[in-house]
Short mmCIF file of C-alpha atoms in Angstrom, two decimals:
data_model
loop_
_atom_site.label_atom_id
_atom_site.label_comp_id
_atom_site.label_asym_id
_atom_site.label_seq_id
_atom_site.Cartn_x
_atom_site.Cartn_y
_atom_site.Cartn_z
CA ARG A 68 -43.98 -31.46 -7.60
CA ILE A 69 -41.82 -29.48 -10.01
CA SER A 70 -38.29 -28.95 -8.76
CA GLU A 71 -37.03 -25.45 -7.96
CA SER A 72 -34.55 -25.60 -10.80
CA GLY A 73 -37.40 -25.40 -13.27
CA SER A 74 -36.14 -28.41 -15.24
CA GLY A 75 -39.64 -29.83 -15.18
CA GLY A 76 -40.86 -26.66 -16.87
CA ASN A 77 -38.32 -26.99 -19.65
CA ILE A 78 -39.60 -30.35 -20.81
CA HIS A 79 -43.31 -30.07 -20.07
CA LYS A 80 -45.72 -29.24 -22.85
CA SER A 81 -47.76 -26.07 -22.71
CA ALA A 82 -51.41 -26.26 -21.70
CA LEU A 83 -52.45 -25.65 -25.30
CA GLN A 84 -50.15 -28.41 -26.58
CA ARG A 85 -51.61 -30.90 -24.11
CA ARG A 86 -55.14 -29.83 -25.01
CA ARG A 87 -54.48 -30.34 -28.71
CA GLN A 88 -52.68 -33.61 -28.08
CA GLY A 89 -56.01 -35.37 -27.57
CA LYS A 90 -57.15 -34.67 -31.10
CA THR A 91 -56.79 -37.45 -33.65
CA ALA A 92 -54.37 -37.07 -36.56
CA GLN A 93 -57.27 -36.58 -38.95
CA GLU A 94 -58.76 -33.84 -36.75
CA ARG A 95 -55.40 -32.06 -36.64
CA VAL A 96 -55.13 -32.17 -40.45
CA LEU A 97 -58.65 -30.78 -40.80
CA MET A 98 -57.89 -28.09 -38.23
CA ARG A 99 -54.74 -27.01 -40.11
CA GLU A 100 -56.63 -26.86 -43.41
CA TYR A 101 -59.37 -24.83 -41.74
CA GLU A 102 -56.86 -22.39 -40.23
CA GLU A 103 -55.13 -21.95 -43.61
CA ASN A 104 -58.45 -21.25 -45.31
CA GLU A 105 -59.39 -18.83 -42.56
CA GLU A 106 -56.10 -16.97 -42.92
CA ALA A 107 -56.59 -16.77 -46.68
CA ASN A 108 -60.02 -15.22 -46.17
CA GLU A 109 -59.20 -13.21 -43.08
CA TRP A 110 -60.81 -10.07 -44.49
CA GLU A 111 -64.26 -11.65 -44.23
CA ARG A 112 -63.73 -13.30 -40.85
CA LEU A 113 -64.83 -11.76 -37.55
CA SER A 114 -62.85 -12.58 -34.41
CA PRO A 115 -64.80 -14.40 -31.71
CA THR A 116 -65.98 -12.24 -28.83
CA PRO A 117 -64.27 -12.71 -25.44
CA ASP A 118 -66.51 -13.14 -22.41
CA LEU A 119 -65.32 -11.41 -19.22
CA GLY A 120 -68.56 -12.20 -17.44
CA ASP A 121 -69.46 -9.69 -14.71
CA ALA A 122 -65.80 -8.74 -14.18
CA THR A 123 -64.24 -5.59 -15.58
CA SER A 124 -60.74 -4.64 -16.67
CA VAL A 125 -59.03 -1.26 -16.28
CA PHE A 126 -57.09 -2.06 -19.45
CA PHE A 127 -60.25 -2.68 -21.50
CA PRO A 128 -62.96 -0.47 -19.95
CA THR A 129 -66.54 -0.82 -21.11
CA VAL A 130 -67.09 2.92 -20.67
CA LEU A 131 -64.88 4.89 -23.05
CA GLU A 132 -63.73 8.31 -21.86
CA THR A 133 -63.44 11.49 -23.90
CA ASP A 134 -61.09 14.38 -23.46
CA ALA A 135 -62.03 17.93 -22.45
CA ASP A 136 -63.08 18.75 -26.01
CA GLY A 137 -65.31 15.72 -26.22
CA VAL A 138 -63.20 13.85 -28.72
CA GLY A 139 -60.94 10.82 -28.52
CA ALA A 140 -61.89 7.36 -27.29
CA GLY A 141 -65.51 8.40 -27.03
CA ASP A 142 -65.70 8.40 -30.81
CA LEU A 143 -65.17 4.62 -30.77
CA GLN A 144 -68.12 2.29 -30.45
CA LEU A 145 -68.44 -0.75 -28.24
CA VAL A 146 -69.45 -3.77 -30.30
CA GLY A 147 -71.57 -6.07 -28.16
CA GLY A 148 -70.35 -4.26 -25.07
CA VAL A 149 -66.72 -5.20 -25.84
CA ASN A 150 -63.94 -2.64 -25.86
CA PRO A 151 -62.59 -2.32 -29.44
CA LEU A 152 -59.02 -2.66 -28.16
CA LEU A 153 -59.96 -5.96 -26.50
CA GLN A 154 -61.51 -7.14 -29.76
CA LYS A 155 -58.20 -6.39 -31.49
CA PHE A 156 -56.31 -8.18 -28.75
CA VAL A 157 -58.28 -11.39 -29.37
CA GLN A 158 -56.75 -11.55 -32.85
CA GLY A 159 -53.47 -12.51 -31.18
CA ASP A 160 -54.86 -16.04 -30.66
CA PRO A 161 -58.60 -16.26 -31.44
CA GLU A 162 -58.86 -19.91 -30.42
CA VAL A 163 -57.86 -19.22 -26.81
CA LEU A 164 -58.60 -15.52 -26.30
CA GLY A 165 -62.00 -15.52 -28.00
CA SER A 166 -63.57 -17.45 -25.13
CA LYS A 167 -64.47 -17.20 -21.47
CA TRP A 168 -62.07 -15.14 -19.30
CA SER A 169 -61.71 -15.32 -15.53
CA ARG A 170 -59.91 -12.71 -13.49
CA LEU A 171 -57.23 -14.32 -11.31
CA TYR A 172 -55.65 -11.16 -9.92
CA SER A 173 -56.35 -7.43 -10.00
CA SER A 174 -54.45 -4.82 -8.02
CA SER A 175 -57.36 -2.40 -8.40
CA GLU A 176 -60.08 -4.84 -7.28
CA GLY A 177 -59.03 -5.72 -3.74
CA ASP A 178 -56.01 -7.97 -4.37
CA GLY A 179 -53.52 -5.21 -3.54
CA LEU A 180 -50.54 -3.99 -5.55
CA SER A 181 -47.92 -6.50 -4.43
CA PHE A 182 -45.50 -8.79 -6.22
CA PHE A 183 -46.05 -11.57 -3.70
CA ASN A 184 -49.84 -11.30 -3.97
CA LEU A 185 -49.41 -11.62 -7.74
CA TYR A 186 -47.03 -14.54 -7.26
CA ASP A 187 -49.52 -16.34 -5.00
CA LYS A 188 -52.30 -16.00 -7.57
CA ILE A 189 -50.41 -17.30 -10.61
CA VAL A 190 -47.95 -19.99 -9.44
CA GLY A 191 -49.40 -23.45 -10.03
CA TYR A 192 -52.15 -22.24 -12.37
CA ASP A 193 -52.11 -24.82 -15.17
CA GLY A 194 -53.67 -22.94 -18.04
CA PRO A 195 -53.20 -20.03 -20.45
CA THR A 196 -53.02 -16.57 -18.89
CA VAL A 197 -52.84 -12.92 -19.86
CA LEU A 198 -50.59 -10.78 -17.66
CA MET A 199 -51.10 -7.01 -18.04
CA LEU A 200 -49.00 -4.25 -16.51
CA GLY A 201 -49.77 -0.54 -16.29
CA GLY A 202 -47.24 2.04 -15.22
CA ILE A 203 -45.34 5.27 -15.68
CA PRO A 204 -41.70 6.07 -16.51
CA SER A 205 -39.55 5.36 -13.45
CA ALA A 206 -39.03 8.65 -11.57
CA SER A 207 -35.71 7.49 -10.11
CA ARG A 208 -34.33 6.81 -13.59
CA CYS A 209 -35.60 9.81 -15.54
CA LEU A 210 -32.86 11.98 -17.02
CA ASN A 211 -35.16 15.02 -17.05
CA GLN A 212 -38.11 16.06 -14.94
CA GLN A 213 -41.41 14.65 -16.16
CA LYS A 214 -43.44 17.40 -17.82
CA GLU A 215 -46.48 15.30 -18.69
CA ASP A 216 -48.28 12.21 -17.53
CA LYS A 217 -47.09 9.32 -19.68
CA ARG A 218 -48.75 5.96 -19.14
CA VAL A 219 -47.66 2.61 -20.55
CA SER A 220 -49.52 -0.69 -20.84
CA LEU A 221 -47.83 -3.95 -21.75
CA GLY A 222 -47.92 -7.63 -20.94
CA LEU A 223 -47.58 -11.29 -21.85
CA PHE A 224 -49.90 -13.98 -23.17
CA THR A 225 -48.72 -17.50 -22.46
CA THR A 226 -50.22 -20.98 -22.56
CA ASP A 227 -47.56 -22.33 -20.19
CA SER A 228 -48.12 -22.97 -16.50
CA TRP A 229 -46.53 -20.57 -14.03
CA ILE A 230 -43.98 -22.33 -11.82
CA GLU A 231 -41.53 -21.15 -9.18
CA SER A 232 -38.14 -21.37 -10.84
CA SER A 233 -34.72 -19.74 -10.84
CA GLU A 234 -34.21 -20.90 -14.43
CA TYR A 235 -36.09 -20.23 -17.65
CA PHE A 236 -39.06 -22.44 -18.53
CA GLY A 237 -41.76 -22.54 -21.18
CA SER A 238 -42.27 -23.94 -24.66
CA ASP A 239 -42.31 -22.02 -27.93
CA ASP A 240 -45.99 -22.71 -28.55
CA ASP A 241 -48.44 -19.82 -28.56
CA CYS A 242 -47.01 -16.98 -26.52
CA PHE A 243 -46.42 -13.33 -27.28
CA MET A 244 -45.62 -10.04 -25.59
CA PHE A 245 -47.78 -7.04 -26.38
CA SER A 246 -48.07 -3.29 -25.99
CA LEU A 247 -51.39 -1.46 -25.68
CA ASP A 248 -51.73 2.08 -27.04
CA HIS A 249 -55.01 3.42 -25.67
CA GLU A 250 -54.54 6.82 -27.30
CA LYS A 251 -54.34 5.32 -30.79
CA ASN A 252 -56.55 2.32 -30.00
CA ASP A 253 -53.83 0.03 -31.27
CA ILE A 254 -51.95 -3.10 -30.20
CA LYS A 255 -48.45 -4.25 -31.03
CA PHE A 256 -47.82 -8.00 -30.87
CA ILE A 257 -44.22 -9.13 -30.35
CA ARG A 258 -43.91 -12.84 -31.04
CA PRO A 259 -41.09 -15.38 -30.68
CA LYS A 260 -38.64 -15.21 -33.56
CA ALA A 261 -39.16 -18.90 -34.34
CA ARG A 262 -42.84 -18.17 -35.01
CA SER A 263 -42.30 -15.20 -37.29
CA HIS A 264 -39.14 -16.18 -39.20
CA SER A 265 -37.81 -19.33 -40.81
CA ALA A 266 -34.92 -19.36 -38.34
CA PRO A 267 -33.65 -21.99 -35.88
CA ASN A 268 -35.86 -22.46 -32.85
CA MET A 269 -34.18 -20.03 -30.43
CA MET A 270 -36.46 -20.92 -27.52
CA THR A 271 -35.66 -24.61 -27.72
CA LYS A 272 -31.98 -23.71 -27.73
CA ALA A 273 -32.47 -21.33 -24.78
CA LYS A 274 -34.71 -23.82 -22.93
CA GLY A 275 -37.56 -21.49 -22.15
CA TYR A 276 -38.55 -17.84 -22.27
CA MET A 277 -39.67 -16.83 -18.77
CA TYR A 278 -38.99 -17.38 -15.09
CA CYS A 279 -40.69 -16.58 -11.78
CA HIS A 280 -38.02 -16.23 -9.10
CA PRO A 281 -39.00 -14.67 -5.75
CA SER A 282 -36.25 -13.92 -3.22
CA SER A 283 -37.82 -16.54 -0.94
CA LEU A 284 -36.86 -19.30 -3.40
CA SER A 285 -33.77 -21.13 -2.18
CA THR A 286 -31.10 -22.25 -4.64
CA LYS A 287 -28.05 -24.48 -4.45
CA ASN A 288 -25.81 -21.43 -4.89
CA ARG A 289 -27.01 -19.33 -1.93
CA GLY A 290 -23.64 -19.45 -0.17
CA ARG A 291 -21.71 -17.76 -2.95
CA LYS A 292 -20.59 -14.15 -2.65
CA ASN A 293 -21.61 -13.05 -6.14
CA PRO A 294 -25.31 -11.96 -6.01
CA LEU A 295 -26.02 -13.44 -9.45
CA SER A 296 -24.43 -16.75 -8.41
CA LYS A 297 -26.75 -16.84 -5.40
CA THR A 298 -29.76 -16.68 -7.72
CA ASN A 299 -28.44 -19.01 -10.44
CA GLY A 300 -27.85 -15.91 -12.56
CA SER A 301 -31.41 -14.56 -12.59
CA VAL A 302 -32.54 -11.31 -11.01
CA HIS A 303 -35.37 -11.65 -8.50
CA GLY A 304 -38.91 -11.20 -9.75
CA ILE A 305 -40.41 -12.24 -13.09
CA GLY A 306 -38.32 -12.28 -16.24
CA ILE A 307 -39.55 -12.67 -19.82
CA GLY A 308 -37.26 -13.11 -22.81
CA GLY A 309 -33.66 -11.91 -22.89
CA THR A 310 -31.20 -13.53 -20.51
CA ALA A 311 -31.31 -14.40 -16.83
CA SER A 312 -29.22 -11.37 -15.89
CA GLN A 313 -30.98 -9.04 -18.36
CA PRO A 314 -34.51 -10.20 -19.32
CA ARG A 315 -36.45 -8.41 -22.07
CA ILE A 316 -39.18 -7.63 -19.53
CA HIS A 317 -38.23 -7.60 -15.86
CA ILE A 318 -40.84 -7.20 -13.11
CA SER A 319 -39.04 -6.46 -9.84
CA GLU A 320 -40.32 -7.50 -6.42
CA SER A 321 -40.76 -3.83 -5.45
CA LEU A 322 -42.62 -3.17 -8.74
CA GLU A 323 -40.34 -0.15 -9.12
CA GLU A 324 -37.63 0.23 -11.74
CA CYS A 325 -39.08 -2.55 -13.85
CA ARG A 326 -37.73 -2.63 -17.38
CA ALA A 327 -38.80 -3.43 -20.94
CA LEU A 328 -36.02 -3.52 -23.54
CA MET A 329 -36.48 -3.12 -27.29
CA HIS A 330 -34.78 -6.33 -28.42
CA ASP A 331 -33.48 -9.71 -27.32
CA GLN A 332 -32.53 -13.01 -28.93
CA LEU A 333 -35.87 -14.75 -28.34
CA PHE A 334 -38.57 -12.29 -29.46
CA ASP A 335 -38.96 -9.91 -32.37
CA ASN A 336 -37.64 -6.38 -31.94
CA GLY A 337 -40.03 -3.63 -30.91
CA ASP A 338 -40.75 -0.96 -28.30
CA LEU A 339 -43.11 -2.31 -25.65
CA LEU A 340 -43.35 1.11 -23.99
CA SER A 341 -44.75 3.03 -27.00
CA GLY A 342 -41.84 5.48 -27.07
CA LYS A 343 -42.72 6.90 -23.64
CA CYS A 344 -39.82 5.68 -21.50
CA GLY A 345 -36.75 6.66 -23.50
CA GLU A 346 -35.79 9.34 -20.96
CA SER A 347 -36.03 6.80 -18.13
CA LEU A 348 -33.80 4.33 -20.02
CA TYR A 349 -36.80 2.01 -20.51
CA TYR A 350 -37.40 1.70 -16.77
CA PHE A 351 -40.96 2.03 -15.50
CA ASP A 352 -42.81 1.81 -12.18
CA VAL A 353 -45.82 -0.51 -12.11
CA ASP A 354 -49.00 0.90 -10.56
CA CYS A 355 -51.57 -1.54 -11.92
CA ILE A 356 -51.55 -5.30 -12.62
CA GLU A 357 -54.16 -7.75 -13.87
CA VAL A 358 -53.95 -11.47 -14.64
CA TRP A 359 -56.70 -13.33 -16.45
CA GLY A 360 -57.18 -17.03 -17.00
CA VAL A 361 -58.44 -17.61 -20.55
CA GLY A 362 -59.48 -20.49 -22.77
CA GLY A 363 -63.04 -21.25 -21.66
CA GLU A 364 -64.86 -22.32 -18.49
CA GLU A 365 -63.77 -25.97 -18.52
CA TRP A 366 -60.12 -25.15 -19.08
CA ILE A 367 -60.13 -22.45 -16.39
CA SER A 368 -61.83 -24.80 -13.91
CA ASP A 369 -59.27 -27.55 -14.52
CA ALA A 370 -56.40 -25.05 -14.19
CA LEU A 371 -57.70 -23.78 -10.84
CA LYS A 372 -58.07 -27.33 -9.53
CA ALA A 373 -54.48 -28.08 -10.55
CA GLN A 374 -53.35 -24.93 -8.72
CA VAL A 375 -55.09 -26.06 -5.54
CA GLY A 376 -53.25 -29.39 -5.79
CA VAL A 377 -49.89 -27.62 -6.18
CA LYS A 378 -50.55 -25.46 -3.10
CA GLU A 379 -51.67 -28.46 -1.05
CA ASN A 380 -48.51 -30.38 -1.97
CA LYS A 381 -46.37 -27.38 -1.06
CA SER A 382 -48.13 -26.99 2.31
CA ALA A 383 -47.65 -30.71 3.02
CA SER A 384 -43.94 -30.45 2.19
CA LEU A 385 -43.53 -27.46 4.52
CA GLU A 386 -45.36 -29.26 7.32
CA GLN A 387 -43.14 -32.30 6.88
CA ALA A 388 -40.06 -30.07 7.03
CA ARG A 389 -41.30 -28.54 10.30
CA LYS A 390 -41.79 -31.98 11.83
CA VAL A 391 -38.26 -33.00 10.85
CA ASP A 392 -36.81 -29.81 12.39
CA LYS A 393 -38.76 -30.38 15.60
CA ARG A 394 -37.60 -33.99 15.83
CA GLN A 395 -33.96 -32.94 15.39
CA PHE A 396 -34.33 -30.31 18.11
CA LEU A 397 -35.75 -32.87 20.55
CA ASP A 398 -32.91 -35.25 19.75
CA HIS A 399 -30.35 -32.54 20.56
CA PHE A 400 -32.25 -31.66 23.74
CA GLU A 401 -32.28 -35.27 24.99
CA LYS A 402 -28.56 -35.67 24.24
CA GLY A 403 -27.85 -32.48 26.16
CA LEU A 404 -29.55 -33.85 29.27
CA SER A 405 -27.89 -37.24 29.05
CA PHE A 406 -24.29 -36.32 28.19
CA VAL A 407 -21.80 -33.63 29.15
CA GLU A 408 -20.34 -32.36 25.92
CA THR A 409 -17.90 -29.61 25.03
CA THR A 410 -19.53 -29.12 21.65
CA GLY A 411 -23.09 -28.81 20.39
CA PRO A 412 -25.98 -26.71 21.73
CA PHE A 413 -25.41 -27.80 25.36
CA GLY A 414 -21.59 -27.84 25.37
CA HIS A 415 -21.42 -24.71 27.55
CA ARG A 416 -22.56 -26.75 30.58
CA SER A 417 -19.32 -28.69 30.74
CA LEU A 418 -17.31 -25.48 30.43
CA VAL A 419 -19.21 -23.90 33.33
CA GLY A 420 -18.56 -26.99 35.46
CA GLU A 421 -14.83 -26.87 34.74
CA ARG A 422 -14.66 -23.20 35.80
CA CYS A 423 -16.35 -24.06 39.13
CA ASP A 424 -13.87 -26.87 39.79
CA ILE A 425 -10.90 -24.58 39.13
CA GLY A 426 -12.30 -21.93 41.50
CA SER A 427 -12.73 -24.42 44.37
CA ARG A 428 -9.16 -25.65 43.99
CA ILE A 429 -7.73 -22.11 44.23
CA GLU A 430 -9.65 -21.46 47.44
#
């Protein structure tokens, strides 16, 4: 079981790293040569087609809408029944994204729009995931009244497992944030700086790039007066990039007043909100969430089995804690019946007896 501090997450390899670890040295050399050749001839290469099965996504609809004049997205064509924006998204990591997808959570398909429902679906899942958020500029933060409906779509692709942690976790292997622009049918990928520049590995120095910290997670600092000290410095919810007190993307437990900043020390600079939340100071309210497991049927199956194991271990730990609490209560109860004490849960009995004795003496 991974400790609450998230230290296990800082040293563990990502799911993709472990998957590739099984390849022989010769296979890895051949794979690198193949990837280099593919990049050199990218113009003649077609990205593999993702398979969502019978499931659908509100972020990548298979029926493209048109505006009142009959123009817009309807002019685009679905290739093999795949949304063209999804086909572009696969280019972010064709090896993993151009495969079987499985929907783990959808707020619009019966899972409910709730941070804790989202948390329950992703924690312990030991495989690559795509987290997608849809929302509008936060009404409580807008400097001026909204005159038009502005929608934003953004998210995270990661090959790291989701764990409950008050500290940052995750490796620097194959992750990126992204912004979807449905009006322009375009995607912006924002990758770790270590992957896009010949600079020191900032993620290794920072020991991770994300955290998942619900308010129900206890920490060693709970007794402190400073709210940030109580949470080991992180704000409750999910944080990606940035710092514990100011993540690049922050998903709050209320799903209101979430935030996506334009820069941080871990990822490349860029506007994840497509220029639509400047008046709300980059705050937005989430009204739609989806999480997909990706990487192929076998990988998804193994990841789900690992998640079941994590939940079973957590349930067993909670049950053991309940038994310990019950045993301690019974011990206190037995002591209270056997001894007259002035302290402890049954100390009041001795005080009542003393008051009775004093009353009889006065009479």
